Coordinates of C-alpha atoms in Angstrom, one line a residue:
X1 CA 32.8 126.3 144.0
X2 CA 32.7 123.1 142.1
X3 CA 31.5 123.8 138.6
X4 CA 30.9 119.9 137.8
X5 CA 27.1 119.4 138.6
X6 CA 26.4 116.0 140.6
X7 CA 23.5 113.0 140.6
X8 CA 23.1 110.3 143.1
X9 CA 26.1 108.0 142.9
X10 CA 25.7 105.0 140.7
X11 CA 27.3 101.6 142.5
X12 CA 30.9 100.2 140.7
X13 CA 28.6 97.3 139.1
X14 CA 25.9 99.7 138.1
X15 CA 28.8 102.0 136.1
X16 CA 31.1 99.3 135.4
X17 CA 34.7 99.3 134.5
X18 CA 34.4 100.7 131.0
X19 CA 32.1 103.8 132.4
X20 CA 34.7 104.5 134.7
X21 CA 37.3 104.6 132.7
X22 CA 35.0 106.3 129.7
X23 CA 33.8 109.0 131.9
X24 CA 33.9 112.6 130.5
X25 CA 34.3 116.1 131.6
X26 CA 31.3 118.1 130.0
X27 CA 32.7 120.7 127.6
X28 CA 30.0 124.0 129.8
X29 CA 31.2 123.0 133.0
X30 CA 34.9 122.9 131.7
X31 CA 34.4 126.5 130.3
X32 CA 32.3 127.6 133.2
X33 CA 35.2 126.1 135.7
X34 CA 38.3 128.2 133.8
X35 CA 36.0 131.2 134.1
X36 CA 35.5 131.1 137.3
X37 CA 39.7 129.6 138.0
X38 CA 41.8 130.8 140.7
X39 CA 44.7 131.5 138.4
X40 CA 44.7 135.4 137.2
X41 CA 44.5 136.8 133.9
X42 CA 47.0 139.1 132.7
X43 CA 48.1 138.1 129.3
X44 CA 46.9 139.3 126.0
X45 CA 47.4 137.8 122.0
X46 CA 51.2 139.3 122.5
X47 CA 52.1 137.7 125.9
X48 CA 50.6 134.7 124.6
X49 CA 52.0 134.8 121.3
X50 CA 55.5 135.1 123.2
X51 CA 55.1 132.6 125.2
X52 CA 54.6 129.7 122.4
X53 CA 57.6 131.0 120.8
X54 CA 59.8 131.1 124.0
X55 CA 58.4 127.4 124.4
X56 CA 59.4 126.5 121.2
X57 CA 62.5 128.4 120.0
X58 CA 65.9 127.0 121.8
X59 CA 67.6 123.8 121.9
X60 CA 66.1 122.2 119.2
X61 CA 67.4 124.8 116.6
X62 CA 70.5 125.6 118.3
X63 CA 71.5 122.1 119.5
X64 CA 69.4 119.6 117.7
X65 CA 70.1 120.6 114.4
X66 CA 73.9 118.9 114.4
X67 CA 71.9 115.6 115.0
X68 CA 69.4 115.7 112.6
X69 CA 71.5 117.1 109.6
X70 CA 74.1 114.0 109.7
X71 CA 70.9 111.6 109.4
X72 CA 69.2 113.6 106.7
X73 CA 72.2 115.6 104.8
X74 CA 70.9 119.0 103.0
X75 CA 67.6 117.7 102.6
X76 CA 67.3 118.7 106.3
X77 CA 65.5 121.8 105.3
X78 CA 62.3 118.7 103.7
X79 CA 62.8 117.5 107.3
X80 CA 61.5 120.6 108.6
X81 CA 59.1 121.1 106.4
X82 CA 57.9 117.6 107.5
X83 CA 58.5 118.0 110.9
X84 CA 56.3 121.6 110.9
X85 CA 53.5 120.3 108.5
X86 CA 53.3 117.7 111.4
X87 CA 52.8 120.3 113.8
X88 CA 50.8 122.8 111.4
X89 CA 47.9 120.0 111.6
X90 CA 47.7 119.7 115.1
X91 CA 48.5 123.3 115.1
X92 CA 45.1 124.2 113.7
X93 CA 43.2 121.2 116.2
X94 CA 45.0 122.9 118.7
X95 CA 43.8 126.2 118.2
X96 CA 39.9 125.2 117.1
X97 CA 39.9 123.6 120.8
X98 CA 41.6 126.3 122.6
X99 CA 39.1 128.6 121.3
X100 CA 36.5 125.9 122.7
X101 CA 37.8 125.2 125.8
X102 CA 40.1 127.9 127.3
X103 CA 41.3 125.8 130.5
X104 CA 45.1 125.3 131.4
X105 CA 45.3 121.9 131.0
X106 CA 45.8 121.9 127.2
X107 CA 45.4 118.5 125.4
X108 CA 44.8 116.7 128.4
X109 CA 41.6 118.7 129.3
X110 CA 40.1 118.3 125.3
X111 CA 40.6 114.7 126.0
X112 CA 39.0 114.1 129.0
X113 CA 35.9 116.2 127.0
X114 CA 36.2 113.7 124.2
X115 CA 37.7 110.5 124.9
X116 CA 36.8 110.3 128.4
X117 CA 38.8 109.8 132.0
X118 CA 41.3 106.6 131.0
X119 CA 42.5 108.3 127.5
X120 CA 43.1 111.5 129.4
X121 CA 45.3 110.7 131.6
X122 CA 47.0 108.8 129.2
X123 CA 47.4 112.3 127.2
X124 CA 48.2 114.3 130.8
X125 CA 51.0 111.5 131.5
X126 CA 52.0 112.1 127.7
X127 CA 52.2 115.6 128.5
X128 CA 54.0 115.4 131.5
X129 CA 56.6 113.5 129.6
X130 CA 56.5 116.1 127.0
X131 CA 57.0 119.3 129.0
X132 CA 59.0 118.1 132.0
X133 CA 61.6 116.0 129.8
X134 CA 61.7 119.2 127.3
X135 CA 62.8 121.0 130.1
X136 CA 65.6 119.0 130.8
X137 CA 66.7 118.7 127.5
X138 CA 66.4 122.1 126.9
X139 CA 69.0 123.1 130.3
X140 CA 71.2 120.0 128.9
X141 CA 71.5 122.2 125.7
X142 CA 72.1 125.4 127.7
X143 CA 74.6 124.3 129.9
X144 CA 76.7 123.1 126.2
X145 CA 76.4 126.7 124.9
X146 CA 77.5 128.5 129.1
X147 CA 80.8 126.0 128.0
X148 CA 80.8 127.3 124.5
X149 CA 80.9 131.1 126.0
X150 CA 83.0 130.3 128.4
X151 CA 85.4 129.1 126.1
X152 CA 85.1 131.8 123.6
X153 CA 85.4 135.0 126.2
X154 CA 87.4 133.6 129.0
X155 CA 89.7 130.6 127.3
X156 CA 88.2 127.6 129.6
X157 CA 85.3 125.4 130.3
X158 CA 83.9 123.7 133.3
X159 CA 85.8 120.0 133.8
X160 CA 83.3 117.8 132.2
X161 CA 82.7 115.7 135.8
X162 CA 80.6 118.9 136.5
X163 CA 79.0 119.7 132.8
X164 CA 78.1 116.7 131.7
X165 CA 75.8 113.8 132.6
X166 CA 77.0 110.1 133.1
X167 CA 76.9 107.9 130.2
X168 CA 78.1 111.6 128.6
X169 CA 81.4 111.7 129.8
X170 CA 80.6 113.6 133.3
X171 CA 79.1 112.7 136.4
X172 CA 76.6 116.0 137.2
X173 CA 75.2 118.5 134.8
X174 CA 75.5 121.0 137.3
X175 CA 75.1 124.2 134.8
X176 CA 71.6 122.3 133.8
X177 CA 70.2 121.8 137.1
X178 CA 71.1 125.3 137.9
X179 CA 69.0 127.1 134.9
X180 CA 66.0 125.0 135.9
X181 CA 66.3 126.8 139.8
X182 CA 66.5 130.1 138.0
X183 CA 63.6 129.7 136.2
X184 CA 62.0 128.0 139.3
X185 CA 62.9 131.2 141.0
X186 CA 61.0 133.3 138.3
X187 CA 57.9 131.5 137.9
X188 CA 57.4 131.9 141.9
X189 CA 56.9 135.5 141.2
X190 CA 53.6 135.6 139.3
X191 CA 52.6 135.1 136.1
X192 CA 53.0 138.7 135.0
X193 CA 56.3 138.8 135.6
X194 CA 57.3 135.6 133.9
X195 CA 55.5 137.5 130.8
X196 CA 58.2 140.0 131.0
X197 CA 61.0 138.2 131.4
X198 CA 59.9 135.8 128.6
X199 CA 59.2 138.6 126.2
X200 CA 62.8 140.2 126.8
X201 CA 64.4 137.0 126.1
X202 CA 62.2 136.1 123.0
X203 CA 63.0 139.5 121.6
X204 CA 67.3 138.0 122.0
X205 CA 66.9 135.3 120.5
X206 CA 65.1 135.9 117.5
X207 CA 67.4 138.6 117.0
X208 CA 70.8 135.7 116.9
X209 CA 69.1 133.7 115.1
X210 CA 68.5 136.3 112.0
X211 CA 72.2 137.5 113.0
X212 CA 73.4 133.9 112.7
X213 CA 71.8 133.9 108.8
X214 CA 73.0 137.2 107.9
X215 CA 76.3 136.3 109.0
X216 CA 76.2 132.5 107.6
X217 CA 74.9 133.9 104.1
X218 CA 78.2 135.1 103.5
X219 CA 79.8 131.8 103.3
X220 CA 76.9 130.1 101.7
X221 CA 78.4 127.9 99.0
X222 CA 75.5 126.3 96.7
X223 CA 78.2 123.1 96.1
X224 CA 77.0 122.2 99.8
X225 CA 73.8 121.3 98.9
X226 CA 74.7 118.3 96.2
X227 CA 73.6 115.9 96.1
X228 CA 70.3 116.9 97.6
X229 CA 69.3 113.6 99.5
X230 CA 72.5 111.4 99.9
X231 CA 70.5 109.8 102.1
X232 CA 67.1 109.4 100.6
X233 CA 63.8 110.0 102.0
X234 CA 64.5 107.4 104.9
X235 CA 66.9 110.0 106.0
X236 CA 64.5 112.8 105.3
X237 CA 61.9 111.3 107.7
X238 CA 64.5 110.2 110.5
X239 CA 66.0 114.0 110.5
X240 CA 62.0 114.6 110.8
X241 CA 61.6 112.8 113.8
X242 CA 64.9 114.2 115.5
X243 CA 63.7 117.7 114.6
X244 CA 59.7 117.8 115.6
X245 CA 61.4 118.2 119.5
X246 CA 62.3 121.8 117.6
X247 CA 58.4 122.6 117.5
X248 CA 57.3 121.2 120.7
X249 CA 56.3 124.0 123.0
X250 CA 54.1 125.6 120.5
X251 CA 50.9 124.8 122.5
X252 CA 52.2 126.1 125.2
X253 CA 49.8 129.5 124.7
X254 CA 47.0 126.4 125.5
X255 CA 48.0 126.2 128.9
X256 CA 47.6 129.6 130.1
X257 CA 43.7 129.3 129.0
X258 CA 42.6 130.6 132.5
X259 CA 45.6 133.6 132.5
X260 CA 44.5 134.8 129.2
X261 CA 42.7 138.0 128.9
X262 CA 40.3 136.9 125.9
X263 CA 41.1 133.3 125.5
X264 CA 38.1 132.7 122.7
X265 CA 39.9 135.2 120.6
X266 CA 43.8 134.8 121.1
X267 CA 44.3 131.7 121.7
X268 CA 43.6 129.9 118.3
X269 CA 45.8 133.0 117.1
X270 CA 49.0 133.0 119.1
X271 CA 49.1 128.9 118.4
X272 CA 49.4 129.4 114.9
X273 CA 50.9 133.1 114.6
X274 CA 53.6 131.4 117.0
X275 CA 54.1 128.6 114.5
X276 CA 54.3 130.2 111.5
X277 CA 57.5 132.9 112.8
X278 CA 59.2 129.4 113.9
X279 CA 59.1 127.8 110.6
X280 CA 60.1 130.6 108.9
X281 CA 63.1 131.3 111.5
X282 CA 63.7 127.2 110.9
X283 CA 64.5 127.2 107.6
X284 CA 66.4 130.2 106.8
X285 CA 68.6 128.6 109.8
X286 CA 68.7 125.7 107.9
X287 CA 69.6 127.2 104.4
X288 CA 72.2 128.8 106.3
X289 CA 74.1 126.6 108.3
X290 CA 74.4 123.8 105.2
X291 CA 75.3 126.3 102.8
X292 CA 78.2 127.5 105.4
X293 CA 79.0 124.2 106.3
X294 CA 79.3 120.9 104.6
X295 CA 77.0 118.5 106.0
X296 CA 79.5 115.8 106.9
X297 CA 81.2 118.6 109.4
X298 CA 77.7 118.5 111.4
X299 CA 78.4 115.1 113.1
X300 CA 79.2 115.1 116.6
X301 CA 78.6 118.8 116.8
X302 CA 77.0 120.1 119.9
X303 CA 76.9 124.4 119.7
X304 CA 76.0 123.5 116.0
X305 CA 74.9 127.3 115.4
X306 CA 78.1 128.5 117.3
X307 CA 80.8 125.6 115.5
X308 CA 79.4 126.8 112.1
X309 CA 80.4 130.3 112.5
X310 CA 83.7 129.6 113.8
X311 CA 84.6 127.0 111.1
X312 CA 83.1 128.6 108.0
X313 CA 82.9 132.0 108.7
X314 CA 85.5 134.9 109.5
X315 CA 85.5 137.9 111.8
X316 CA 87.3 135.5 114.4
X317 CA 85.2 135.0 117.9
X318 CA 82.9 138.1 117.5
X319 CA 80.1 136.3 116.0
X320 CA 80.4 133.2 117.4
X321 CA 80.2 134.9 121.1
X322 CA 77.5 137.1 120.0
X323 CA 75.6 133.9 119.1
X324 CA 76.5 132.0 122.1
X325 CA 74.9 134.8 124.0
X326 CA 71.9 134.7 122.0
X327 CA 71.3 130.8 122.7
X328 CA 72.4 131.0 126.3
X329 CA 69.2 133.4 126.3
X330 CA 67.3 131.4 123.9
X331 CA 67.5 128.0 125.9
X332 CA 66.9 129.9 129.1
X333 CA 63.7 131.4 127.5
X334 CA 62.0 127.9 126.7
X335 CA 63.3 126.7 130.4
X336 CA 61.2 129.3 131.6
X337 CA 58.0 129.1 129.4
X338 CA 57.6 125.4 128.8
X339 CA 58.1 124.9 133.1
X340 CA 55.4 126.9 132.9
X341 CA 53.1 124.8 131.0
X342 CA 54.0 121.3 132.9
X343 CA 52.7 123.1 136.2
X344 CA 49.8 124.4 134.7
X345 CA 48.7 121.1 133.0
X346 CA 49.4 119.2 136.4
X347 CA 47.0 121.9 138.0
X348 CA 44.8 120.9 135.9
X349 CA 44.9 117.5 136.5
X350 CA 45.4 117.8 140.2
X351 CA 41.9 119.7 139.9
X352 CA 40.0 117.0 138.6
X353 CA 41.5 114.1 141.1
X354 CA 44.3 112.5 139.1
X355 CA 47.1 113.8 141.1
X356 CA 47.4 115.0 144.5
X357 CA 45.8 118.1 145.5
X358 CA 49.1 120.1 146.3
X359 CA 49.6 120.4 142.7
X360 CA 46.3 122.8 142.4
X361 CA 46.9 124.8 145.7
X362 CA 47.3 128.4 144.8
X363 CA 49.3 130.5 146.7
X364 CA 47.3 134.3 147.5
X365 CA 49.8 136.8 147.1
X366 CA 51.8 135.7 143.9
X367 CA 48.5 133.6 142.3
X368 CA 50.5 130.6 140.7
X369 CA 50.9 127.1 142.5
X370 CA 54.1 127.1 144.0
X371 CA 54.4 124.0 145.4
X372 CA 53.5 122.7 142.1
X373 CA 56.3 124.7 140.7
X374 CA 58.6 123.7 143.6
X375 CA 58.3 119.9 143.0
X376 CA 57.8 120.2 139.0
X377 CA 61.3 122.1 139.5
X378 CA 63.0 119.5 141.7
X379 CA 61.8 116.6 139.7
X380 CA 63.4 118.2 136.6
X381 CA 66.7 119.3 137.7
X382 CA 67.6 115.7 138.5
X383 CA 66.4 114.5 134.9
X384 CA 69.1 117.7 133.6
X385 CA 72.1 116.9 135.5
X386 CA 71.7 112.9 135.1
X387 CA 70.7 112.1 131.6
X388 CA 72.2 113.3 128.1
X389 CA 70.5 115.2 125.4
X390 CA 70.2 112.7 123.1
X391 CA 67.8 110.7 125.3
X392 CA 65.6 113.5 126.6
X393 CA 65.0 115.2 123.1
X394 CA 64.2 111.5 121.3
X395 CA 61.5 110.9 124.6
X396 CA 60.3 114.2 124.9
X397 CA 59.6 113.9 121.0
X398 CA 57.5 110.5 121.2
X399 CA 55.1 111.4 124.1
X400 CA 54.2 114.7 122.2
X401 CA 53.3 113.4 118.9
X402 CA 51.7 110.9 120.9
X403 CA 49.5 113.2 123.0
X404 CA 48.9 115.8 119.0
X405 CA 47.7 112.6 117.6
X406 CA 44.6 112.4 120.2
X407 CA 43.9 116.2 120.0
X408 CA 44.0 115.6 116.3
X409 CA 41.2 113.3 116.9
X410 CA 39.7 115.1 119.8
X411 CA 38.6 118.2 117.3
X412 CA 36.6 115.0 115.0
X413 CA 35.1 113.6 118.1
X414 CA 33.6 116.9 119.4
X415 CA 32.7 118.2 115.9
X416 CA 29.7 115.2 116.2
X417 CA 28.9 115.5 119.4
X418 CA 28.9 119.0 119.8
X419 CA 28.4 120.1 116.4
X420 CA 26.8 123.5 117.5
X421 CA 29.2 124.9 120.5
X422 CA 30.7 127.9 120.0
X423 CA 33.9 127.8 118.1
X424 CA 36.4 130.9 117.7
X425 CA 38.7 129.4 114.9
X426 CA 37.2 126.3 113.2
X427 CA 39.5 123.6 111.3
X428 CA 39.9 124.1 107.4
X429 CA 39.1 120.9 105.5
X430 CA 38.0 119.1 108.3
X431 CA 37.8 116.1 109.2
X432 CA 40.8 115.4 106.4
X433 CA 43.1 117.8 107.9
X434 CA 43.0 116.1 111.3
X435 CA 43.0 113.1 110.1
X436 CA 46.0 113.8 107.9
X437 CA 47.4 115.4 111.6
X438 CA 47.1 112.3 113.3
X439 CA 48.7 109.9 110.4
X440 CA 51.2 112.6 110.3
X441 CA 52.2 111.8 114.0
X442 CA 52.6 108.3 113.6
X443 CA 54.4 108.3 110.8
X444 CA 56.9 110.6 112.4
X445 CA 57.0 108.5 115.5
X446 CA 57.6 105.4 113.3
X447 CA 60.9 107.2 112.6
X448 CA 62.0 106.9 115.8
X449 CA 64.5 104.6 117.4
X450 CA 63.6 101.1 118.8
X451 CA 64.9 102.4 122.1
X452 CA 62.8 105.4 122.5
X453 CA 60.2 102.9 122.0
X454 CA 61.0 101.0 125.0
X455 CA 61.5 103.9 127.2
X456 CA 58.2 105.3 125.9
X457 CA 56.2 102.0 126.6
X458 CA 57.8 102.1 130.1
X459 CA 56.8 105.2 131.1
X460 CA 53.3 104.5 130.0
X461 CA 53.3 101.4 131.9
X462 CA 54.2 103.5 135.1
X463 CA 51.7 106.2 134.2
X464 CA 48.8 103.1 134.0
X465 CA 50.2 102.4 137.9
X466 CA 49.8 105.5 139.0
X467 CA 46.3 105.7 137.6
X468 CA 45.5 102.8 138.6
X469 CA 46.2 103.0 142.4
X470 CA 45.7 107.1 142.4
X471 CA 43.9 108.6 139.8
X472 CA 40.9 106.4 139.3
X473 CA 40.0 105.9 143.1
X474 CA 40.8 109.7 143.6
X475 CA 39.0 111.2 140.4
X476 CA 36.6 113.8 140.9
X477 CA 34.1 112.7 138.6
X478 CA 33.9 109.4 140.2
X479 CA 34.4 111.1 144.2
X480 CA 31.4 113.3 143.4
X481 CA 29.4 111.3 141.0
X482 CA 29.4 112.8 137.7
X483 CA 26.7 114.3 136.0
X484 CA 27.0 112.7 132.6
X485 CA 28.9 109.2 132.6
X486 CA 27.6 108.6 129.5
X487 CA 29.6 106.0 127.0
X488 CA 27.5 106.5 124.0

């Protein structure tokens, strides 16, 4: 049943532009609608917990790292400390409004609560950005570390035509496109299941990455680490801004709201338990992996992780493989739970209007939206075997920061208006911690290239289209005439 309680329709003149576009969700009826959702709820503070980190954990450590290090030098261990104070601010708005409002839509729902219809889908189109291009990225970096195993146990690689995008020297990523079907294949199954299989593969990875520094530590030569910032700070912020797609996927415990056993409770604590195991695992890497390896040898690197161990670090292939086995299970991990998230966020919006219905339709048996996963999937695997890494993690990083900064402002907003709704987990230092998140965001963004600028302001200009011709004539606020289109 619809939770959104309705009025007699007001006329377009009578509303106006800016109340259309201003129009909010009401913070009960979001509540009352994820308690009463279709989706089932099986996971607890574990499952959860898992799932941010299997979000999170992959590429960006494992892949990203030999880009960032060349632009920052050995003060790429400040540049994740930048990169996860960044996220630690919008980490705690995060978890005060997932304690608020346990839906699956994540940011885009807090938005629509706060800063009404037009600013939310501007967040939901920022999302989809975030999650779908992650994805990509993320298989892009999986199918480097199959070759890197391939070539470590069985002495060849896949030609490059076939493992590599164009404009990368190949013309299909076909290893990419084919870890985005297997995880396709898995989310099908139910939610539960993907819980398990996301657990298992969390529990691997983890387990190479502390492998990789007890390993590395033996080669750690202090003499790697001066000078300290060749580079100066302007490197230390650039390396920031390549490495904050290494935390994205940490909210991804916010959009399984209406799958969580006792949302109130574990949300706000799987987003920041989650977050602090992945800084911690972050910079030991980092420590690691310079003091193994000067940091001119980084450039050009792609298995970074792997290429450190078999250039500073003896035992001949044994670790190396070992390690390549532990990414190849790493990367498939955040396929799996961050595809997760972009379906559930497009349910979300699909359930208020802004996208077509078949995104919300829930199948009986396995209770997830499977044609939602089907498309999400397909959509995907073209963005994996067409476009290189470099591209997907440098977008995928600007519409994030882009959609923390509103949630950052989203906790201020509903701190006045709703100053008395229950809240589970409640900001420290607020409102100068959020506001600290959000000029975090944009400084971090500033680091970015002119390019990914471009490409970000293109995609918004499609996603301002879409809304324009779709989402607004087809929202359900305005289709059922909402209860509170208030602008004050």
């Amino acid at each position: 049943m619809d939770s959104v309680r309705t009025r007699p329709r007001r006329s377009v003149g009578e509303a106006g532009i800016r109340g259309r576009l201003t129009r909010r969700r009401d913070v009960a009826d979001l509540v009352a609608e994820a308690g009463g959702g279709q989706l089932r709820r099986t996971m607890g503070l574990t499952q959860l917990t898992l799932l941010s980190v299997g979000a999170t954990l992959g590429t960006g450590i494992f892949v990203v790292l030999g880009q960032a290090v060349p632009e920052a030098g050995p003060a790429v261990v400040f540049s994740f400390v930048l990169a996860g104070l960044t996220a630690l601010f919008s980490a705690l708005s995060y978890a005060e409004l997932a304690g608020m409002i346990p839906g699956a839509g994540s940011s885009y729902s807090y938005t629509y609560a706060t800063l009404g219809e037009l600013a939310a889908w501007v967040c939901g189109w920022c999302l989809v950005l975030e999650y779908g291009v992650s994805v990509a990225a993320v298989a892009v970096g999986w199918g480097q570390y199959v070759n890197e195993l391939l070539e470590l146990t069985a002495g060849w690689t896949l030609p490059a035509s076939l493992a590599a995008p164009p404009g990368a020297g190949g013309v299909l990523n076909i290893p990419a496109a084919a870890i985005v079907a297997l995880a396709m294949m898995v989310l099908l199954r139910g939610s539960r299941q993907s819980a398990v299989v996301n657990a298992v593969m969390v529990a691997v990875k983890v387990a190479a990455l502390a492998l990789f520094c007890a390993v590395a530590f033996t080669a750690f030569r202090a003499g790697n680490f001066q000078p300290l910032f060749p580079l100066g700070m302007a490197g230390v912020s650039a390396g920031a801004a390549s490495l904050f797609f290494s935390y994205i996927g940490f909210d991804a415990a916010s959009t399984a709201g209406e799958e969580a056993k006792n949302p109130q409770r574990d949300l706000p604590r799987a987003i920041l338990l989650s977050l602090g195991l992945i800084t911690a695992l972050y910079c030991a890497v980092a420590v690691a992996a310079v003091g193994a390896m000067p940091w001119q040898r980084f450039a050009g690197t792609e298995a970074t992780l792997s290429e450190v161990l078999v250039h500073s670090v003896g035992g001949g292939d044994l670790w190396p493989v070992l390690l390549s086995i532990g990414a190849v299970v790493a990367t498939t991990s955040v396929v799996l739970a961050v595809q997760y998230g972009q379906t559930r966020v497009l349910f979300s919006m699909a359930r208020d209007g802004l996208v077509p219905p078949l995104f919300a339709k829930v199948h009986a048996r396995t209770g997830v939206p499977r044609a939602n996963i089907v498309i999400v999937s397909a959509f995907v695997m073209v963005l994996a075997a067409l476009v290189p890494l470099g591209a997907l993690a440098d977008a995928t990083s600007i519409g994030t920061l882009f959609a923390f900064a509103l949630v950052n402002g989203a906790v201020l907003i509903l701190r006045r208006r709703s100053p008395g709704a229950p809240r589970s987990f409640r900001v420290p230092l607020a409102p100068l911690t959020c506001t600290l998140g959000a000029l975090c965001c944009g400084y971090v963004m500033w680091g970015l290239g002119a390019a990914t600028w471009t490409a970000f302001g293109l995609w918004m200009a499609a996603g301002m289209a879409v809304y324009a011709f779709y989402g607004i004539r087809h929202s359900r606020l305005g289709r059922d005439a909402p209860q509170k289109e208030s602008t004050e």
